Structures are given as C-alpha cells and as structure tokens.
Amino acid sequence: MRTFKNLASLILLVFGFACSVSAAPLPRIHILATGGTIAGVGASSTGSAYKPGQLGIDQLLEAVPEINKVAEVTGEQIFTIASQDMTDVDWLKLAQRVNQLLARDDVDGIVITHGTDTMEETAYFLNLTVKSNKPVVLTGAMRPATSLSADGPLNLFNAVVTAGAKESEGRGTLIVLNGIILGARDATKTNTLSVQTFQSPNSGILGYVHDGEVNYQLKNEKLHTSQSVFDITNRTTLPKVGIVYGYANADPVLVEALINAGYEGIVHAGVGNGNIHKQVFPALIKARNKGIQVVRSSRVPTGPSTLDAEVDDQANRFIAALDLNPQKARILLMLALTETNDWEKIQEMFLVY
Ligand code: DGL
C-alpha cells in the first residue's frame, strides 16, 4: 500500500513540475509612470478635490498585486507631472526612452501611466515616433487613487494585459481605460468626469480587455510606429506649431501673434468643414506667404475637414486635416516639419498618417 502511495505522490510531483515548466513564460512589461490622476491623492474618498501625480510607481503597483499573475513587471518614474503640463522635451524624453527599452530583447511591451487631459496627444506622438511593433499602451484614471471606486488599479491591470498580448503587436500605440482598447490616432477625451471618457468618434474603438483577455474587432489602417518616417532619436526640440480656434466674428489677432512669435505652423480649428472667418483669412494667407504652413482642421467633433470644400486649398496652399482633430493635426504638422516644408508633401502625410 505504501509503495502505491509513494508512486502516486511521485507521479503528481513530476506532473506538477512538468506543468510549471511547460507553462508559457509571462510577458515582460516595463511601466513608465509620468503622474496624472491615476497617481492622484484626494482630501476625501468621495470629494472631487485632489492633487495629481502624488503616488510613485511602487505605490501604484502595490495596489494591483494581481498584475504579477499576468506579467513580469518592471518600472520607473520617468517624470511626475499633471499631463496638462506636458512639454515637447517631455515627449522627446519619453519617446526616446520607449525606443531604448523596446530595442531590448527582455522587454515585450510598455505601459505608460499618464494624465488623461493630454493622453491622446502623447499617445499620437508616440504612434508616429516609436520604432517597434511591440505594444505600447497608455492608461490613466478619471478618479484619484484615494477615491471610492478608483478606476486606476483595474485600468493599470488591463493595460498590462493588453501590452502583454500577442494580438496587440503591430497595432500602433494604444489607450486602455474602463475596459476598452482605443487606437492612439482616433482616441479623444470626450467627458471631463466620466470613467468612460475616451472614445474614437470617427472610427470606433479597436476592442475590449476583460477578465485578463483582449478581444479586438478593428485594425488601424493608417501608417504608424515602425511604418513611420519620423525619427526623433537625436532631437532635443520640435517645430513650434500653434492652434487658433474659429468662431463668429473671429479676429486675426491670434494668427498675427503666432506669425510674430516665429511659429512654423498654424492649425486653424475652423467651423463646419474647416471653414475660416473672412476677417481671419487674410492673416492665414500672410502666414503662407511667409512660409508658415497652415492646416485646416475643425472644432466639429466628428467628420473630416475635406480638401477643397468651401476653401480652395490648392489656390491658398492650405493643408486639409481630414479626420484629425486640431490637437492631433498639430502633432502631425510638428513632425512633418521635421522632414519637409513642402505643403504638398505635408498634405500627402495627412492622407496616410
Ligand atoms: N491633471 C489632469 C492630468 O494629469 C488630471 C486628469 C487625469 O489624469 O485624469 O491629465
């Protein structure tokens, strides 16, 4: 009887060992923490007053021990700011660090914790400057870490799951919040308070992350990451591009200010299909005649600013933003200006990125 028991124990031991050895290795995910509400601390668990960027990456990870079941996680606090304060220098530092990490064989993906206010901008900048097909996923929170029903911990867990999923490779930079996966190019913050704030109003979300699994429905058809021509490896600055908002009785004074400040590009967030007030039009032509690029985007949340609708882009040498919102159009124009100042070549870039 004893021999039989010993044999059964031995078989179970060998089977258990075999299972542990045969289990697929966990993905190695590196987290770059930048601040934001996900690291925020509030005066109370139900109040709205809080300070962003108070907690470090170690404290964020302590709140989600389950992450260790789905990935081998390393991390660093690359900086600690509220995302409304992001600068070109921050973007360049972040993109260069991401490329350095993704070039390593022992890094399978990156998660970036970030404020939600400008997350879509950083995500699109990385979508155009990361030189790898490995997943890069941005996440954040709409409620501070000290809040009742804080959304940060599950968002961080889901972002790590998404970054570790083979299905996430080659899709460009992603945003994960509240269980949905969005593409960096089309994602935008649509609500100042809701945990479901990120949407892609023109193209729809790419998929879902739920119960430790990702499930994609869409693929981004525009060029991104390793398909992109933009190289910021050795850059320490970016071209200055500003945005001017269109509205009834608009005054050209803001366009004039950008011209006088030496800006290389102006994005006009027009009304309707990227239309421009007659009082502002001459100032934009003046900008063009000084070699400043002008992109027609729109303040309207959905639909493209199309070529040559009410505005003759060919005659005025304007660039149509198509379905990039003003803040995204600004990023593409900044990077386009690192390659060329030819408005027709830049228009071609707006057709493919
Ligand atoms: N200060 C805002 C930011 O850092 C808070 C918004 C958030 O992170 O959700 O973007």
Coordinates of C-alpha atoms and ligand atoms in Angstrom, one line a residue:
M1 CA 0.0 0.0 0.0
R2 CA 2.9 2.4 1.0
T3 CA 4.6 1.7 -2.3
F4 CA 1.5 2.6 -4.2
K5 CA 1.1 5.9 -2.3
N6 CA 4.8 6.8 -2.9
L7 CA 4.4 6.1 -6.6
A8 CA 1.2 8.2 -6.8
S9 CA 3.0 11.1 -4.9
L10 CA 5.9 10.8 -7.3
I11 CA 3.6 10.9 -10.4
L12 CA 1.8 14.0 -9.0
L13 CA 5.2 15.7 -8.3
V14 CA 6.5 15.0 -11.8
F15 CA 3.2 16.2 -13.3
G16 CA 3.2 19.3 -11.3
F17 CA 6.8 20.1 -12.3
A18 CA 6.0 19.4 -15.9
C19 CA 3.1 21.8 -15.8
S20 CA 5.2 24.5 -14.2
V21 CA 7.9 24.1 -16.7
S22 CA 5.6 23.8 -19.7
A23 CA 3.5 27.0 -18.7
A24 CA 4.2 29.8 -21.1
P25 CA 6.6 32.4 -19.7
L26 CA 4.9 35.6 -18.7
P27 CA 5.3 38.7 -20.9
R28 CA 7.9 41.2 -19.6
I29 CA 6.3 44.6 -19.4
H30 CA 8.0 47.8 -18.4
I31 CA 5.9 50.5 -16.9
L32 CA 6.8 54.2 -17.3
A33 CA 5.0 56.4 -14.8
T34 CA 4.5 60.1 -15.6
G35 CA 2.0 61.3 -13.0
G36 CA -1.7 62.2 -13.5
T37 CA -4.9 61.3 -11.7
I38 CA -4.1 57.6 -11.5
A39 CA -1.4 58.7 -9.0
G40 CA -3.6 61.3 -7.5
V41 CA -4.4 61.8 -3.8
G42 CA -7.7 63.4 -2.7
A43 CA -8.7 65.1 0.6
S44 CA -11.6 62.5 0.9
S45 CA -12.7 59.3 -0.9
T46 CA -15.9 61.0 -2.2
G47 CA -14.9 64.6 -2.8
S48 CA -13.7 65.9 -6.2
A49 CA -10.7 67.9 -4.8
Y50 CA -7.3 66.1 -5.3
K51 CA -3.7 66.5 -6.4
P52 CA -2.5 64.5 -9.4
G53 CA 0.9 62.8 -9.5
Q54 CA 1.3 62.3 -5.8
L55 CA 2.0 58.5 -5.8
G56 CA 5.0 56.8 -7.2
I57 CA 5.1 53.7 -9.4
D58 CA 5.8 51.4 -6.5
Q59 CA 2.6 52.6 -4.8
L60 CA 0.6 52.1 -8.0
L61 CA 1.8 48.6 -8.3
E62 CA 1.2 47.8 -4.6
A63 CA -2.5 48.4 -5.3
V64 CA -2.6 45.8 -8.0
P65 CA -0.7 42.6 -6.9
E66 CA -2.8 40.6 -9.4
I67 CA -0.5 42.1 -12.1
N68 CA 2.2 39.6 -11.1
K69 CA -0.1 36.7 -12.4
V70 CA -0.2 38.1 -15.9
A71 CA 3.2 39.7 -16.5
E72 CA 6.8 40.1 -15.2
V73 CA 6.7 43.8 -14.4
T74 CA 9.5 46.3 -14.1
G75 CA 9.1 50.1 -14.0
E76 CA 10.4 53.6 -13.5
Q77 CA 9.1 57.0 -12.6
I78 CA 10.2 58.8 -15.8
F79 CA 8.7 62.1 -14.5
T80 CA 5.8 63.2 -12.2
I81 CA 3.6 65.8 -13.7
A82 CA -0.1 66.6 -14.4
S83 CA -0.5 66.0 -18.1
Q84 CA -1.8 69.5 -18.9
D85 CA 1.8 70.5 -18.2
M86 CA 3.4 68.1 -20.8
T87 CA 6.2 69.8 -22.9
D88 CA 8.0 68.9 -26.2
V89 CA 11.0 68.0 -24.0
D90 CA 8.9 65.5 -22.0
W91 CA 7.5 63.9 -25.2
L92 CA 11.0 63.6 -26.7
K93 CA 12.4 62.1 -23.5
L94 CA 9.5 59.6 -23.3
A95 CA 9.7 58.6 -26.9
Q96 CA 13.5 58.1 -26.8
R97 CA 13.2 56.1 -23.6
V98 CA 10.4 53.9 -25.1
N99 CA 12.5 53.2 -28.2
Q100 CA 15.6 52.4 -26.0
L101 CA 13.5 49.9 -23.9
L102 CA 11.8 48.3 -26.9
A103 CA 15.1 47.6 -28.6
R104 CA 15.9 45.3 -25.7
D105 CA 15.2 41.5 -26.0
D106 CA 14.0 41.4 -22.4
V107 CA 11.2 43.9 -22.9
D108 CA 8.0 42.6 -24.6
G109 CA 5.8 45.7 -24.2
I110 CA 5.5 49.1 -22.5
V111 CA 2.7 50.6 -20.3
I112 CA 2.7 54.3 -19.7
T113 CA 0.7 55.7 -16.8
H114 CA -0.3 59.3 -17.8
G115 CA -2.8 62.0 -17.0
T116 CA -5.9 61.8 -19.2
D117 CA -6.1 65.5 -20.1
T118 CA -3.4 65.2 -22.9
M119 CA -3.1 61.4 -23.0
E120 CA -4.4 61.4 -26.6
E121 CA -1.7 63.8 -27.7
T122 CA 1.2 61.9 -26.1
A123 CA -0.3 58.7 -27.5
Y124 CA -0.4 60.1 -31.0
F125 CA 3.1 61.5 -30.8
L126 CA 4.3 58.0 -29.8
N127 CA 2.2 56.4 -32.5
L128 CA 4.3 58.4 -35.0
T129 CA 7.7 58.1 -33.3
V130 CA 8.0 54.7 -31.7
K131 CA 10.2 52.4 -33.9
S132 CA 8.9 49.0 -32.9
N133 CA 5.9 46.7 -33.4
K134 CA 5.9 45.8 -29.7
P135 CA 2.8 47.1 -27.8
V136 CA 2.9 50.5 -26.2
V137 CA -0.2 51.1 -24.1
L138 CA -1.2 54.3 -22.3
T139 CA -3.5 54.3 -19.3
G140 CA -4.7 56.6 -16.5
A141 CA -7.7 57.2 -14.4
M142 CA -10.6 59.6 -14.0
R143 CA -10.7 59.2 -10.2
P144 CA -7.7 59.6 -7.9
A145 CA -6.1 56.6 -6.2
T146 CA -7.8 57.5 -2.9
S147 CA -11.3 57.8 -4.4
L148 CA -14.2 55.4 -3.6
S149 CA -14.3 53.1 -6.7
A150 CA -11.0 54.4 -8.0
D151 CA -10.6 53.3 -11.6
G152 CA -6.8 53.4 -11.8
P153 CA -5.9 49.9 -10.4
L154 CA -8.1 47.9 -12.9
N155 CA -7.1 50.3 -15.7
L156 CA -3.4 49.5 -14.9
F157 CA -4.1 45.8 -14.7
N158 CA -5.9 45.9 -18.1
A159 CA -3.2 48.0 -19.7
V160 CA -0.6 45.4 -18.7
V161 CA -2.8 42.6 -20.0
T162 CA -3.1 44.5 -23.3
A163 CA 0.6 45.2 -23.6
G164 CA 1.4 41.6 -22.9
A165 CA -1.0 40.2 -25.5
K166 CA 0.5 39.0 -28.8
E167 CA -2.7 40.3 -30.5
S168 CA -1.7 43.8 -29.6
E169 CA 1.5 43.7 -31.6
G170 CA 1.7 45.9 -34.7
R171 CA -1.5 47.9 -33.9
G172 CA 0.2 51.2 -33.1
T173 CA 0.1 53.0 -29.8
L174 CA -3.0 52.1 -27.8
I175 CA -5.0 53.7 -25.0
V176 CA -6.8 51.4 -22.4
L177 CA -9.3 52.8 -19.9
N178 CA -12.5 51.3 -18.5
G179 CA -12.2 48.0 -20.3
I180 CA -11.9 49.4 -23.9
I181 CA -8.9 49.5 -26.2
L182 CA -8.6 52.5 -28.5
G183 CA -6.1 53.5 -31.2
A184 CA -3.9 56.5 -30.5
R185 CA -4.8 58.2 -33.8
D186 CA -8.5 58.4 -33.3
A187 CA -8.9 58.3 -29.5
T188 CA -10.0 61.6 -27.8
K189 CA -11.2 62.6 -24.3
T190 CA -14.9 63.2 -24.6
N191 CA -16.0 63.9 -21.0
T192 CA -14.5 65.9 -18.2
L193 CA -15.6 63.5 -15.4
S194 CA -16.8 60.1 -16.8
V195 CA -14.6 56.9 -16.4
Q196 CA -15.8 56.1 -20.0
T197 CA -14.3 59.4 -21.2
F198 CA -12.1 58.1 -24.1
Q199 CA -13.9 57.4 -27.4
S200 CA -12.9 57.2 -31.1
P201 CA -15.9 59.1 -32.5
N202 CA -14.8 58.8 -36.2
S203 CA -13.7 55.2 -36.3
G204 CA -14.8 53.3 -33.2
I205 CA -12.9 51.5 -30.5
L206 CA -10.4 48.7 -31.5
G207 CA -11.6 46.2 -28.9
Y208 CA -12.1 45.2 -25.3
V209 CA -9.9 43.9 -22.5
H210 CA -11.9 41.8 -20.0
D211 CA -11.1 39.1 -17.4
G212 CA -7.5 39.1 -18.4
E213 CA -8.1 38.7 -22.1
V214 CA -8.0 41.1 -25.1
N215 CA -10.6 40.9 -27.9
Y216 CA -10.0 43.1 -31.0
Q217 CA -12.7 44.0 -33.6
L218 CA -10.9 46.7 -35.6
K219 CA -7.4 47.5 -37.0
N220 CA -6.0 50.9 -37.6
E221 CA -5.4 51.4 -41.4
K222 CA -3.2 54.4 -41.2
L223 CA 0.7 54.3 -41.0
H224 CA 2.2 54.2 -37.5
T225 CA 5.3 53.2 -35.4
S226 CA 7.7 51.2 -37.5
Q227 CA 5.9 52.3 -40.7
S228 CA 6.5 56.0 -39.8
V229 CA 9.2 58.1 -41.4
F230 CA 9.6 60.4 -38.4
D231 CA 12.8 60.0 -36.4
I232 CA 13.2 61.9 -33.1
T233 CA 16.3 59.9 -32.0
N234 CA 18.6 62.8 -31.6
R235 CA 16.1 65.7 -31.4
T236 CA 16.0 68.0 -28.4
T237 CA 13.4 70.4 -29.8
L238 CA 10.3 70.2 -32.0
P239 CA 9.0 72.8 -34.5
K240 CA 6.6 75.4 -33.0
V241 CA 3.0 74.9 -34.1
G242 CA 0.0 76.7 -32.6
I243 CA -3.8 76.3 -32.8
V244 CA -6.2 79.1 -33.5
Y245 CA -9.9 78.5 -32.8
G246 CA -12.6 79.6 -35.2
Y247 CA -15.9 81.3 -34.1
A248 CA -18.3 84.0 -35.2
N249 CA -16.7 87.5 -35.6
A250 CA -13.2 85.9 -35.1
D251 CA -10.3 88.4 -35.0
P252 CA -7.0 87.8 -36.9
V253 CA -5.0 89.0 -33.8
L254 CA -4.2 85.4 -32.7
V255 CA -2.9 84.4 -36.1
E256 CA -0.8 87.6 -36.2
A257 CA 0.6 86.7 -32.7
L258 CA 1.8 83.3 -33.9
I259 CA 3.3 84.9 -37.0
N260 CA 5.2 87.4 -34.9
A261 CA 6.3 84.7 -32.5
G262 CA 8.1 82.9 -35.3
Y263 CA 5.8 79.8 -35.4
E264 CA 6.5 77.4 -38.3
G265 CA 2.9 76.1 -38.5
I266 CA -0.7 77.1 -37.6
V267 CA -3.6 74.7 -37.2
H268 CA -6.9 76.5 -37.7
A269 CA -9.7 74.8 -35.7
G270 CA -12.4 76.0 -38.1
V271 CA -16.2 76.0 -38.0
G272 CA -18.1 73.3 -40.0
N273 CA -15.9 71.7 -42.7
G274 CA -12.8 73.6 -41.6
N275 CA -14.2 77.0 -42.6
I276 CA -12.4 80.3 -41.9
H277 CA -13.9 83.7 -40.9
K278 CA -13.4 86.3 -43.7
Q279 CA -11.7 88.5 -41.0
V280 CA -9.1 85.8 -40.3
F281 CA -8.5 84.6 -43.9
P282 CA -6.0 87.4 -44.9
A283 CA -3.8 86.7 -41.9
L284 CA -3.6 83.0 -42.8
I285 CA -2.6 83.9 -46.4
K286 CA 0.0 86.3 -44.9
A287 CA 1.3 83.3 -42.9
R288 CA 1.5 81.2 -46.0
N289 CA 3.4 83.9 -47.8
K290 CA 5.9 83.9 -45.0
G291 CA 6.5 80.1 -45.4
I292 CA 4.3 79.2 -42.4
Q293 CA 2.3 76.0 -43.0
V294 CA -1.5 76.3 -42.4
V295 CA -3.7 73.2 -41.6
R296 CA -7.4 73.5 -41.8
S297 CA -8.9 71.3 -39.0
S298 CA -12.4 71.7 -37.4
R299 CA -13.9 72.3 -34.0
V300 CA -16.6 69.9 -35.0
P301 CA -16.0 66.6 -33.1
T302 CA -16.8 64.2 -36.0
G303 CA -16.3 64.1 -39.8
P304 CA -13.3 65.2 -41.8
S305 CA -12.1 68.6 -42.8
T306 CA -12.0 67.7 -46.5
L307 CA -9.9 69.1 -49.3
D308 CA -11.3 72.0 -51.4
A309 CA -14.9 72.2 -49.9
E310 CA -15.7 75.9 -49.3
V311 CA -12.0 76.7 -49.2
D312 CA -9.7 76.4 -52.3
D313 CA -6.7 74.6 -50.7
Q314 CA -4.9 74.4 -53.9
A315 CA -5.0 78.1 -54.6
N316 CA -4.2 79.0 -50.9
R317 CA -1.7 76.2 -50.4
F318 CA -3.6 75.2 -47.2
I319 CA -3.5 71.6 -45.9
A320 CA -6.7 69.8 -45.1
A321 CA -6.5 67.9 -41.7
L322 CA -9.1 65.3 -42.8
D323 CA -10.4 63.5 -39.7
L324 CA -7.6 64.5 -37.3
N325 CA -8.9 66.9 -34.6
P326 CA -6.9 70.1 -34.1
Q327 CA -4.7 68.8 -31.3
K328 CA -3.8 65.7 -33.3
A329 CA -3.3 67.7 -36.6
R330 CA -0.8 69.9 -34.6
I331 CA 1.3 66.9 -33.7
L332 CA 1.4 65.6 -37.3
L333 CA 2.3 69.0 -38.6
M334 CA 5.1 69.4 -36.0
L335 CA 6.6 66.0 -37.0
A336 CA 6.0 66.7 -40.8
L337 CA 8.0 69.9 -40.4
T338 CA 11.0 67.9 -39.1
E339 CA 11.0 66.2 -42.6
T340 CA 9.9 68.9 -45.1
N341 CA 8.3 72.4 -45.5
D342 CA 6.7 71.4 -48.9
W343 CA 2.9 71.9 -48.4
E344 CA 2.0 69.2 -51.0
K345 CA 4.3 66.6 -49.3
I346 CA 2.8 67.5 -46.0
Q347 CA -0.8 67.1 -47.4
E348 CA 0.3 63.6 -48.5
M349 CA 1.3 62.9 -44.9
F350 CA -2.1 63.9 -43.7
L351 CA -3.6 61.4 -46.1
V352 CA -1.6 58.4 -44.7
Y353 CA -0.8 59.0 -41.0
Ligands
DGL1 N1 -4.4 66.9 -14.2 C1 -5.1 66.0 -15.1 C2 -4.0 65.2 -15.9 O1 -2.9 65.0 -15.3 C3 -5.9 65.0 -14.4 C4 -6.7 64.2 -15.3 C5 -6.4 62.8 -15.2 O2 -5.3 62.3 -15.1 O3 -7.4 62.0 -15.3 O4 -4.2 64.9 -17.1

